[in-house]
Amino acid sequence: MPRRVIPAGEADAAARAAAGFVADLAGLAAGLPTDWRSRRAAARRREPAGIVPDLDRLDFSPLHHELSPYIAQREPRQCARYGVSVLEAASLRTWERAVDGRQIALPDLLALGRHLGPGIEIRSHDIFGADQSGARVIRFCDAATAVSRLTAHLESVTETGDDILRLARALFEYVLVNNLHCFKDGNGRLSRILLNHRLDRILGPGDYLPLKEAFLHSRGGYEITLRIVELHRDWTPFVTYMMRLLGLLMAPRVGRAA
């Protein structure tokens, strides 16, 4: 079965789904001190590879899906500092110094991949998703389509618009990177790092959001809503999940004292 390729036009659907969270974003900002951007920047200077700690203290139950009890999940890490986000955070900081604020292109993502280890390079062959038995059940788009779609997307990225629209674009980009699977390996890592980078550009620099570990705490909520986008073209469950997750993680991220 071929995997549906997310078209560029669905960025508008993601934006419409995110529009309902304008009040939530404004409410979060209203509850923060007026100097929260500078406090986050100060936290970054003190701890360049800082990560939001102690996920086990947060309540992830609102992010569970009604199908979560039927899905086998690995146990979440007790603390993000023991997870893959440590490497991702350090790689992002090094890479951001090289990018230096310019618009990101495909070679920049390859450069980011070099910080993560071998194997992150453009694929030239077809890839498949397998079921639990290992049988190939989903065929991803061909390599040429993946490269051209991701290249066109990166060239179209703009930092104009209000924060909620830019967040919606960042979430669309996250899904697109995973959907296209342009690279031989590391697509998930690249998408998480790129989303953190976009959030820093939108909200100002702050601690790294440990998305990999947070997804595990969500007990299938992430995987289910992501597949709903791909199968049914419905962005509302995924955007709702991600906005709630960002709200949960951003409170300690922006609330640290300078």
C-alpha atoms as an extended CHARMM CRD file, in Angstrom:
* protein
*
       258  EXT
         1         1  MET       CA              0.0000000000        0.0000000000        0.0000000000  PROA      1               0.0000000000
         2         2  PRO       CA              1.5040000000        3.4000000000       -0.9200000000  PROA      2               0.0000000000
         3         3  ARG       CA              1.8890000000        6.0070000000        1.7870000000  PROA      3               0.0000000000
         4         4  ARG       CA             -0.0010000000        9.2230000000        1.1000000000  PROA      4               0.0000000000
         5         5  VAL       CA              2.3330000000       12.1410000000        0.3910000000  PROA      5               0.0000000000
         6         6  ILE       CA              1.3280000000       15.2320000000        2.3630000000  PROA      6               0.0000000000
         7         7  PRO       CA              0.6330000000       18.0120000000       -0.1980000000  PROA      7               0.0000000000
         8         8  ALA       CA              1.8160000000       21.5730000000        0.3500000000  PROA      8               0.0000000000
         9         9  GLY       CA             -1.7720000000       22.8010000000        0.4490000000  PROA      9               0.0000000000
        10        10  GLU       CA             -2.4320000000       20.9980000000        3.7170000000  PROA      10              0.0000000000
        11        11  ALA       CA             -0.3780000000       23.6290000000        5.5250000000  PROA      11              0.0000000000
        12        12  ASP       CA             -3.6040000000       25.6390000000        5.4350000000  PROA      12              0.0000000000
        13        13  ALA       CA             -5.4570000000       22.7770000000        7.1320000000  PROA      13              0.0000000000
        14        14  ALA       CA             -2.8370000000       22.7260000000        9.8860000000  PROA      14              0.0000000000
        15        15  ALA       CA             -3.2340000000       26.4850000000       10.3100000000  PROA      15              0.0000000000
        16        16  ARG       CA             -7.0150000000       26.1850000000       10.5940000000  PROA      16              0.0000000000
        17        17  ALA       CA             -6.6360000000       23.4520000000       13.2000000000  PROA      17              0.0000000000
        18        18  ALA       CA             -4.2180000000       25.6290000000       15.1920000000  PROA      18              0.0000000000
        19        19  ALA       CA             -6.4200000000       28.7240000000       15.0380000000  PROA      19              0.0000000000
        20        20  GLY       CA             -8.4670000000       27.4950000000       17.9800000000  PROA      20              0.0000000000
        21        21  PHE       CA             -5.4000000000       27.6840000000       20.2170000000  PROA      21              0.0000000000
        22        22  VAL       CA             -4.8150000000       31.4250000000       19.8360000000  PROA      22              0.0000000000
        23        23  ALA       CA             -6.4430000000       32.0500000000       23.2160000000  PROA      23              0.0000000000
        24        24  ASP       CA             -4.3880000000       29.2850000000       24.8390000000  PROA      24              0.0000000000
        25        25  LEU       CA             -1.1500000000       30.7680000000       23.5080000000  PROA      25              0.0000000000
        26        26  ALA       CA             -2.1660000000       34.2410000000       24.6380000000  PROA      26              0.0000000000
        27        27  GLY       CA             -3.1300000000       32.8940000000       28.0530000000  PROA      27              0.0000000000
        28        28  LEU       CA              0.2300000000       31.2120000000       28.4590000000  PROA      28              0.0000000000
        29        29  ALA       CA              2.0540000000       34.4170000000       27.5590000000  PROA      29              0.0000000000
        30        30  ALA       CA             -0.1610000000       36.4600000000       29.8920000000  PROA      30              0.0000000000
        31        31  GLY       CA              0.7650000000       34.2540000000       32.8190000000  PROA      31              0.0000000000
        32        32  LEU       CA              4.4890000000       34.7540000000       32.3210000000  PROA      32              0.0000000000
        33        33  PRO       CA              6.6570000000       37.6090000000       33.5490000000  PROA      33              0.0000000000
        34        34  THR       CA              7.1190000000       40.4100000000       31.0220000000  PROA      34              0.0000000000
        35        35  ASP       CA             10.8220000000       39.5910000000       30.7260000000  PROA      35              0.0000000000
        36        36  TRP       CA             10.2790000000       35.9010000000       29.9550000000  PROA      36              0.0000000000
        37        37  ARG       CA             12.1190000000       36.0410000000       26.6300000000  PROA      37              0.0000000000
        38        38  SER       CA             15.2410000000       37.5090000000       28.2450000000  PROA      38              0.0000000000
        39        39  ARG       CA             15.0080000000       35.0070000000       31.1060000000  PROA      39              0.0000000000
        40        40  ARG       CA             14.9360000000       32.1470000000       28.6380000000  PROA      40              0.0000000000
        41        41  ALA       CA             17.9230000000       33.6030000000       26.8200000000  PROA      41              0.0000000000
        42        42  ALA       CA             19.7800000000       33.8590000000       30.1290000000  PROA      42              0.0000000000
        43        43  ALA       CA             18.9810000000       30.2120000000       30.8450000000  PROA      43              0.0000000000
        44        44  ARG       CA             20.4150000000       29.2940000000       27.4480000000  PROA      44              0.0000000000
        45        45  ARG       CA             23.6420000000       31.1680000000       28.1980000000  PROA      45              0.0000000000
        46        46  ARG       CA             24.0460000000       29.4010000000       31.5380000000  PROA      46              0.0000000000
        47        47  GLU       CA             23.2720000000       25.9400000000       30.1890000000  PROA      47              0.0000000000
        48        48  PRO       CA             23.6610000000       25.7600000000       26.3940000000  PROA      48              0.0000000000
        49        49  ALA       CA             22.3950000000       22.1620000000       26.1600000000  PROA      49              0.0000000000
        50        50  GLY       CA             19.6120000000       22.6140000000       28.6940000000  PROA      50              0.0000000000
        51        51  ILE       CA             16.6560000000       20.2250000000       28.5380000000  PROA      51              0.0000000000
        52        52  VAL       CA             13.3140000000       20.3910000000       30.2840000000  PROA      52              0.0000000000
        53        53  PRO       CA             13.8420000000       17.8620000000       33.1120000000  PROA      53              0.0000000000
        54        54  ASP       CA             11.6990000000       15.4590000000       35.1110000000  PROA      54              0.0000000000
        55        55  LEU       CA              8.9560000000       14.5060000000       32.6870000000  PROA      55              0.0000000000
        56        56  ASP       CA              7.7400000000       11.9850000000       35.2370000000  PROA      56              0.0000000000
        57        57  ARG       CA              6.4590000000       14.9310000000       37.3040000000  PROA      57              0.0000000000
        58        58  LEU       CA              4.1410000000       16.1080000000       34.5260000000  PROA      58              0.0000000000
        59        59  ASP       CA              0.5990000000       14.8290000000       33.9450000000  PROA      59              0.0000000000
        60        60  PHE       CA              0.4550000000       13.3540000000       30.4410000000  PROA      60              0.0000000000
        61        61  SER       CA             -2.9560000000       11.7230000000       30.8310000000  PROA      61              0.0000000000
        62        62  PRO       CA             -4.7690000000       14.4370000000       28.7730000000  PROA      62              0.0000000000
        63        63  LEU       CA             -2.5160000000       13.4640000000       25.8590000000  PROA      63              0.0000000000
        64        64  HSD       CA             -3.4870000000        9.7950000000       25.8910000000  PROA      64              0.0000000000
        65        65  HSD       CA             -5.8080000000        8.6210000000       23.1170000000  PROA      65              0.0000000000
        66        66  GLU       CA             -8.9040000000        6.5060000000       23.6820000000  PROA      66              0.0000000000
        67        67  LEU       CA             -7.1080000000        3.7270000000       21.8030000000  PROA      67              0.0000000000
        68        68  SER       CA             -3.9870000000        3.9900000000       23.9820000000  PROA      68              0.0000000000
        69        69  PRO       CA             -4.9190000000        0.9470000000       26.1510000000  PROA      69              0.0000000000
        70        70  TYR       CA             -4.8690000000       -1.2210000000       23.0120000000  PROA      70              0.0000000000
        71        71  ILE       CA             -1.4090000000       -0.1570000000       21.8650000000  PROA      71              0.0000000000
        72        72  ALA       CA              1.7920000000       -1.7790000000       23.0970000000  PROA      72              0.0000000000
        73        73  GLN       CA              4.1560000000        0.9540000000       24.2390000000  PROA      73              0.0000000000
        74        74  ARG       CA              7.6780000000        0.9730000000       25.5650000000  PROA      74              0.0000000000
        75        75  GLU       CA              8.0480000000        2.2930000000       29.0690000000  PROA      75              0.0000000000
        76        76  PRO       CA              8.9310000000        6.0090000000       29.0140000000  PROA      76              0.0000000000
        77        77  ARG       CA             12.2550000000        7.1840000000       30.2980000000  PROA      77              0.0000000000
        78        78  GLN       CA             12.1100000000        8.3230000000       33.9020000000  PROA      78              0.0000000000
        79        79  CYS       CA             13.8620000000       11.5640000000       33.0120000000  PROA      79              0.0000000000
        80        80  ALA       CA             14.5980000000       13.2610000000       29.7060000000  PROA      80              0.0000000000
        81        81  ARG       CA             18.2300000000       13.7040000000       30.6850000000  PROA      81              0.0000000000
        82        82  TYR       CA             18.7220000000        9.9700000000       30.1780000000  PROA      82              0.0000000000
        83        83  GLY       CA             17.1910000000        9.9780000000       26.6880000000  PROA      83              0.0000000000
        84        84  VAL       CA             18.1790000000       10.7240000000       23.1270000000  PROA      84              0.0000000000
        85        85  SER       CA             17.2930000000       14.3880000000       23.6140000000  PROA      85              0.0000000000
        86        86  VAL       CA             20.6720000000       15.0100000000       25.2380000000  PROA      86              0.0000000000
        87        87  LEU       CA             22.4090000000       14.3060000000       21.9290000000  PROA      87              0.0000000000
        88        88  GLU       CA             19.7500000000       16.1570000000       19.9530000000  PROA      88              0.0000000000
        89        89  ALA       CA             20.0720000000       19.2870000000       22.1030000000  PROA      89              0.0000000000
        90        90  ALA       CA             23.8530000000       19.4010000000       21.8050000000  PROA      90              0.0000000000
        91        91  SER       CA             23.6490000000       18.8440000000       18.0360000000  PROA      91              0.0000000000
        92        92  LEU       CA             21.1160000000       21.6520000000       17.6430000000  PROA      92              0.0000000000
        93        93  ARG       CA             23.2570000000       24.1940000000       19.4870000000  PROA      93              0.0000000000
        94        94  THR       CA             26.3360000000       23.3920000000       17.3940000000  PROA      94              0.0000000000
        95        95  TRP       CA             24.3380000000       23.4370000000       14.1680000000  PROA      95              0.0000000000
        96        96  GLU       CA             22.5660000000       26.7260000000       14.9550000000  PROA      96              0.0000000000
        97        97  ARG       CA             25.9040000000       28.4870000000       15.2740000000  PROA      97              0.0000000000
        98        98  ALA       CA             26.7790000000       27.3470000000       11.7470000000  PROA      98              0.0000000000
        99        99  VAL       CA             23.3730000000       28.2390000000       10.2640000000  PROA      99              0.0000000000
       100       100  ASP       CA             23.5230000000       31.6500000000       11.9710000000  PROA      100             0.0000000000
       101       101  GLY       CA             19.9160000000       32.6320000000       11.3420000000  PROA      101             0.0000000000
       102       102  ARG       CA             19.7950000000       32.1380000000        7.5750000000  PROA      102             0.0000000000
       103       103  GLN       CA             16.9960000000       30.3020000000        5.7860000000  PROA      103             0.0000000000
       104       104  ILE       CA             17.4960000000       26.5480000000        6.0540000000  PROA      104             0.0000000000
       105       105  ALA       CA             18.1200000000       24.5090000000        2.8990000000  PROA      105             0.0000000000
       106       106  LEU       CA             18.5030000000       20.7760000000        2.3220000000  PROA      106             0.0000000000
       107       107  PRO       CA             22.3350000000       20.8680000000        2.6210000000  PROA      107             0.0000000000
       108       108  ASP       CA             21.8780000000       22.4110000000        6.0800000000  PROA      108             0.0000000000
       109       109  LEU       CA             19.8110000000       19.4050000000        7.1700000000  PROA      109             0.0000000000
       110       110  LEU       CA             22.5360000000       17.1020000000        5.8930000000  PROA      110             0.0000000000
       111       111  ALA       CA             25.0650000000       19.1130000000        7.8870000000  PROA      111             0.0000000000
       112       112  LEU       CA             22.8560000000       18.7090000000       10.9510000000  PROA      112             0.0000000000
       113       113  GLY       CA             22.7430000000       14.9740000000       10.3100000000  PROA      113             0.0000000000
       114       114  ARG       CA             26.5220000000       14.7800000000       10.4650000000  PROA      114             0.0000000000
       115       115  HSD       CA             26.3340000000       15.8480000000       14.1090000000  PROA      115             0.0000000000
       116       116  LEU       CA             24.0310000000       12.9080000000       14.8530000000  PROA      116             0.0000000000
       117       117  GLY       CA             26.1500000000       10.1050000000       13.4590000000  PROA      117             0.0000000000
       118       118  PRO       CA             26.6170000000        8.0810000000       10.2720000000  PROA      118             0.0000000000
       119       119  GLY       CA             23.7690000000        7.0850000000        7.9880000000  PROA      119             0.0000000000
       120       120  ILE       CA             21.9620000000       10.4070000000        7.6780000000  PROA      120             0.0000000000
       121       121  GLU       CA             22.1670000000       11.0430000000        3.9700000000  PROA      121             0.0000000000
       122       122  ILE       CA             19.7030000000       11.3920000000        1.1050000000  PROA      122             0.0000000000
       123       123  ARG       CA             18.1660000000        8.0350000000        0.2030000000  PROA      123             0.0000000000
       124       124  SER       CA             18.2900000000        6.8600000000       -3.4070000000  PROA      124             0.0000000000
       125       125  HSD       CA             16.1050000000        3.7750000000       -3.0610000000  PROA      125             0.0000000000
       126       126  ASP       CA             12.5290000000        2.9150000000       -2.1480000000  PROA      126             0.0000000000
       127       127  ILE       CA             11.7190000000        2.3010000000        1.5070000000  PROA      127             0.0000000000
       128       128  PHE       CA              8.8370000000        0.5260000000        3.1960000000  PROA      128             0.0000000000
       129       129  GLY       CA              7.0800000000        0.4650000000        6.5320000000  PROA      129             0.0000000000
       130       130  ALA       CA              6.7790000000       -2.9670000000        8.1200000000  PROA      130             0.0000000000
       131       131  ASP       CA              4.1660000000       -4.5110000000       10.3740000000  PROA      131             0.0000000000
       132       132  GLN       CA              4.9510000000       -6.2990000000       13.6410000000  PROA      132             0.0000000000
       133       133  SER       CA              5.9060000000       -9.4700000000       11.7670000000  PROA      133             0.0000000000
       134       134  GLY       CA              8.4250000000       -7.5790000000        9.6460000000  PROA      134             0.0000000000
       135       135  ALA       CA              6.4020000000       -7.7990000000        6.4370000000  PROA      135             0.0000000000
       136       136  ARG       CA              6.4810000000       -4.7430000000        4.1600000000  PROA      136             0.0000000000
       137       137  VAL       CA              3.0310000000       -3.1620000000        4.1950000000  PROA      137             0.0000000000
       138       138  ILE       CA              3.4670000000        0.5460000000        3.3390000000  PROA      138             0.0000000000
       139       139  ARG       CA              5.5590000000        1.9290000000        0.4780000000  PROA      139             0.0000000000
       140       140  PHE       CA              6.9060000000        5.4410000000        0.9840000000  PROA      140             0.0000000000
       141       141  CYS       CA              7.1200000000        7.9060000000       -1.8940000000  PROA      141             0.0000000000
       142       142  ASP       CA             10.0520000000        7.5440000000       -4.2700000000  PROA      142             0.0000000000
       143       143  ALA       CA             13.3380000000        9.2400000000       -3.4260000000  PROA      143             0.0000000000
       144       144  ALA       CA             13.1170000000       11.8760000000       -6.1700000000  PROA      144             0.0000000000
       145       145  THR       CA              9.6780000000       12.9950000000       -4.9980000000  PROA      145             0.0000000000
       146       146  ALA       CA             10.8550000000       13.1240000000       -1.3890000000  PROA      146             0.0000000000
       147       147  VAL       CA             13.8380000000       15.3250000000       -2.2530000000  PROA      147             0.0000000000
       148       148  SER       CA             11.9000000000       17.6980000000       -4.5190000000  PROA      148             0.0000000000
       149       149  ARG       CA              9.0180000000       18.1020000000       -2.0520000000  PROA      149             0.0000000000
       150       150  LEU       CA             11.2820000000       18.7970000000        0.9240000000  PROA      150             0.0000000000
       151       151  THR       CA             13.4540000000       21.1830000000       -1.1020000000  PROA      151             0.0000000000
       152       152  ALA       CA             10.4040000000       23.1100000000       -2.3000000000  PROA      152             0.0000000000
       153       153  HSD       CA              9.0330000000       23.2910000000        1.2300000000  PROA      153             0.0000000000
       154       154  LEU       CA             12.2620000000       24.6470000000        2.7210000000  PROA      154             0.0000000000
       155       155  GLU       CA             12.4500000000       27.2890000000       -0.0090000000  PROA      155             0.0000000000
       156       156  SER       CA              8.8960000000       28.3930000000        0.7920000000  PROA      156             0.0000000000
       157       157  VAL       CA              9.3850000000       28.8150000000        4.5470000000  PROA      157             0.0000000000
       158       158  THR       CA              8.7640000000       32.3420000000        5.7850000000  PROA      158             0.0000000000
       159       159  GLU       CA              8.9740000000       33.7780000000        9.2710000000  PROA      159             0.0000000000
       160       160  THR       CA              6.1670000000       36.2600000000        8.6890000000  PROA      160             0.0000000000
       161       161  GLY       CA              2.7830000000       36.0510000000       10.3890000000  PROA      161             0.0000000000
       162       162  ASP       CA              1.6370000000       35.8120000000       13.9790000000  PROA      162             0.0000000000
       163       163  ASP       CA              3.0020000000       33.2310000000       16.3990000000  PROA      163             0.0000000000
       164       164  ILE       CA              0.1110000000       30.7790000000       16.0640000000  PROA      164             0.0000000000
       165       165  LEU       CA              0.4470000000       30.7060000000       12.2600000000  PROA      165             0.0000000000
       166       166  ARG       CA              4.1920000000       30.1580000000       12.4970000000  PROA      166             0.0000000000
       167       167  LEU       CA              3.6290000000       27.3600000000       15.0140000000  PROA      167             0.0000000000
       168       168  ALA       CA              1.1750000000       25.7300000000       12.6110000000  PROA      168             0.0000000000
       169       169  ARG       CA              3.7600000000       25.9200000000        9.8250000000  PROA      169             0.0000000000
       170       170  ALA       CA              6.3620000000       24.3450000000       12.1070000000  PROA      170             0.0000000000
       171       171  LEU       CA              4.0090000000       21.4650000000       12.9420000000  PROA      171             0.0000000000
       172       172  PHE       CA              3.2400000000       20.9620000000        9.2490000000  PROA      172             0.0000000000
       173       173  GLU       CA              6.9740000000       20.8440000000        8.5440000000  PROA      173             0.0000000000
       174       174  TYR       CA              7.4690000000       18.2820000000       11.3060000000  PROA      174             0.0000000000
       175       175  VAL       CA              4.8590000000       15.9700000000        9.7680000000  PROA      175             0.0000000000
       176       176  LEU       CA              6.2390000000       16.5040000000        6.2630000000  PROA      176             0.0000000000
       177       177  VAL       CA              9.8000000000       15.4860000000        7.2060000000  PROA      177             0.0000000000
       178       178  ASN       CA              8.5040000000       12.2630000000        8.7350000000  PROA      178             0.0000000000
       179       179  ASN       CA              6.0540000000       11.6340000000        5.9080000000  PROA      179             0.0000000000
       180       180  LEU       CA              8.6050000000       12.0080000000        3.1020000000  PROA      180             0.0000000000
       181       181  HSD       CA             11.4070000000       10.1390000000        4.8830000000  PROA      181             0.0000000000
       182       182  CYS       CA             13.9330000000       11.8410000000        2.6250000000  PROA      182             0.0000000000
       183       183  PHE       CA             16.9480000000       10.4320000000        4.4720000000  PROA      183             0.0000000000
       184       184  LYS       CA             18.2430000000        6.8860000000        4.8820000000  PROA      184             0.0000000000
       185       185  ASP       CA             18.1320000000        7.2250000000        8.6570000000  PROA      185             0.0000000000
       186       186  GLY       CA             17.4770000000        9.8000000000       11.3470000000  PROA      186             0.0000000000
       187       187  ASN       CA             14.2950000000       11.3630000000        9.9350000000  PROA      187             0.0000000000
       188       188  GLY       CA             12.6520000000       11.3900000000       13.3640000000  PROA      188             0.0000000000
       189       189  ARG       CA             15.6780000000       12.9610000000       15.0240000000  PROA      189             0.0000000000
       190       190  LEU       CA             15.9850000000       15.6150000000       12.3280000000  PROA      190             0.0000000000
       191       191  SER       CA             12.2920000000       16.4930000000       12.5730000000  PROA      191             0.0000000000
       192       192  ARG       CA             12.4460000000       16.8830000000       16.3710000000  PROA      192             0.0000000000
       193       193  ILE       CA             15.5630000000       19.0540000000       16.2080000000  PROA      193             0.0000000000
       194       194  LEU       CA             14.1160000000       21.1660000000       13.4010000000  PROA      194             0.0000000000
       195       195  LEU       CA             10.8940000000       21.7130000000       15.3600000000  PROA      195             0.0000000000
       196       196  ASN       CA             12.8800000000       22.8420000000       18.4070000000  PROA      196             0.0000000000
       197       197  HSD       CA             14.8180000000       25.2170000000       16.1540000000  PROA      197             0.0000000000
       198       198  ARG       CA             11.6000000000       26.6770000000       14.7560000000  PROA      198             0.0000000000
       199       199  LEU       CA             10.2130000000       27.1220000000       18.2770000000  PROA      199             0.0000000000
       200       200  ASP       CA             13.3540000000       29.0070000000       19.2780000000  PROA      200             0.0000000000
       201       201  ARG       CA             12.8760000000       31.3070000000       16.2800000000  PROA      201             0.0000000000
       202       202  ILE       CA              9.2110000000       31.8760000000       17.1090000000  PROA      202             0.0000000000
       203       203  LEU       CA              9.3620000000       32.1510000000       20.8920000000  PROA      203             0.0000000000
       204       204  GLY       CA             12.9710000000       33.0480000000       21.6050000000  PROA      204             0.0000000000
       205       205  PRO       CA             15.7400000000       30.6820000000       22.7720000000  PROA      205             0.0000000000
       206       206  GLY       CA             15.0330000000       28.3450000000       25.6490000000  PROA      206             0.0000000000
       207       207  ASP       CA             15.5520000000       24.8330000000       26.9410000000  PROA      207             0.0000000000
       208       208  TYR       CA             15.3030000000       21.9410000000       24.4970000000  PROA      208             0.0000000000
       209       209  LEU       CA             11.9290000000       20.1760000000       24.4370000000  PROA      209             0.0000000000
       210       210  PRO       CA             12.5080000000       16.3960000000       24.8070000000  PROA      210             0.0000000000
       211       211  LEU       CA              9.8700000000       15.3350000000       22.3000000000  PROA      211             0.0000000000
       212       212  LYS       CA             11.0340000000       11.7210000000       21.9440000000  PROA      212             0.0000000000
       213       213  GLU       CA             10.5920000000       11.0180000000       25.6420000000  PROA      213             0.0000000000
       214       214  ALA       CA              7.3810000000       13.0410000000       25.8330000000  PROA      214             0.0000000000
       215       215  PHE       CA              5.8720000000       10.9630000000       23.0290000000  PROA      215             0.0000000000
       216       216  LEU       CA              6.5490000000        7.8100000000       25.0430000000  PROA      216             0.0000000000
       217       217  HSD       CA              4.8060000000        9.3250000000       28.0610000000  PROA      217             0.0000000000
       218       218  SER       CA              1.7610000000        9.9590000000       25.8670000000  PROA      218             0.0000000000
       219       219  ARG       CA              1.0370000000        6.2420000000       25.5040000000  PROA      219             0.0000000000
       220       220  GLY       CA              0.2450000000        6.1560000000       21.7970000000  PROA      220             0.0000000000
       221       221  GLY       CA             -1.4420000000        9.5460000000       21.5980000000  PROA      221             0.0000000000
       222       222  TYR       CA              1.2700000000       10.8480000000       19.2810000000  PROA      222             0.0000000000
       223       223  GLU       CA              1.3900000000        7.8590000000       16.9200000000  PROA      223             0.0000000000
       224       224  ILE       CA             -2.3840000000        7.6490000000       16.5130000000  PROA      224             0.0000000000
       225       225  THR       CA             -2.9300000000       11.3220000000       15.7290000000  PROA      225             0.0000000000
       226       226  LEU       CA              0.0000000000       11.3660000000       13.2880000000  PROA      226             0.0000000000
       227       227  ARG       CA             -1.4880000000        8.4260000000       11.3520000000  PROA      227             0.0000000000
       228       228  ILE       CA             -4.8860000000       10.1510000000       11.2680000000  PROA      228             0.0000000000
       229       229  VAL       CA             -3.2470000000       12.9860000000        9.3070000000  PROA      229             0.0000000000
       230       230  GLU       CA             -1.7430000000       10.5790000000        6.8020000000  PROA      230             0.0000000000
       231       231  LEU       CA             -4.7950000000        8.3430000000        6.4120000000  PROA      231             0.0000000000
       232       232  HSD       CA             -7.7070000000       10.7650000000        6.7130000000  PROA      232             0.0000000000
       233       233  ARG       CA             -6.2730000000       14.2420000000        5.9470000000  PROA      233             0.0000000000
       234       234  ASP       CA             -7.5680000000       15.3670000000        9.3360000000  PROA      234             0.0000000000
       235       235  TRP       CA             -5.0830000000       17.6740000000       11.0760000000  PROA      235             0.0000000000
       236       236  THR       CA             -7.2060000000       18.5720000000       14.0800000000  PROA      236             0.0000000000
       237       237  PRO       CA             -6.2980000000       15.6180000000       16.3750000000  PROA      237             0.0000000000
       238       238  PHE       CA             -2.5510000000       15.9600000000       15.6930000000  PROA      238             0.0000000000
       239       239  VAL       CA             -2.4290000000       19.7380000000       16.0620000000  PROA      239             0.0000000000
       240       240  THR       CA             -4.5380000000       19.5000000000       19.2210000000  PROA      240             0.0000000000
       241       241  TYR       CA             -2.1810000000       16.8740000000       20.6350000000  PROA      241             0.0000000000
       242       242  MET       CA              0.9470000000       18.8710000000       19.7900000000  PROA      242             0.0000000000
       243       243  MET       CA             -0.3840000000       22.1900000000       21.0820000000  PROA      243             0.0000000000
       244       244  ARG       CA             -1.3510000000       20.5510000000       24.3710000000  PROA      244             0.0000000000
       245       245  LEU       CA              2.0570000000       18.8960000000       24.5630000000  PROA      245             0.0000000000
       246       246  LEU       CA              3.8650000000       22.1720000000       23.8770000000  PROA      246             0.0000000000
       247       247  GLY       CA              1.7700000000       23.8910000000       26.5260000000  PROA      247             0.0000000000
       248       248  LEU       CA              2.6960000000       21.1690000000       29.0210000000  PROA      248             0.0000000000
       249       249  LEU       CA              6.4110000000       21.3830000000       28.2540000000  PROA      249             0.0000000000
       250       250  MET       CA              6.6870000000       25.1340000000       27.7410000000  PROA      250             0.0000000000
       251       251  ALA       CA              5.6620000000       26.0540000000       31.2910000000  PROA      251             0.0000000000
       252       252  PRO       CA              8.9630000000       24.8710000000       32.8460000000  PROA      252             0.0000000000
       253       253  ARG       CA             10.7950000000       25.9070000000       29.6800000000  PROA      253             0.0000000000
       254       254  VAL       CA              9.9140000000       29.5850000000       29.9310000000  PROA      254             0.0000000000
       255       255  GLY       CA              9.3890000000       29.8920000000       33.6620000000  PROA      255             0.0000000000
       256       256  ARG       CA             12.9470000000       29.3970000000       34.8550000000  PROA      256             0.0000000000
       257       257  ALA       CA             14.3440000000       32.2330000000       36.8970000000  PROA      257             0.0000000000
       258       258  ALA       CA             17.2190000000       34.2100000000       35.4580000000  PROA      258             0.0000000000
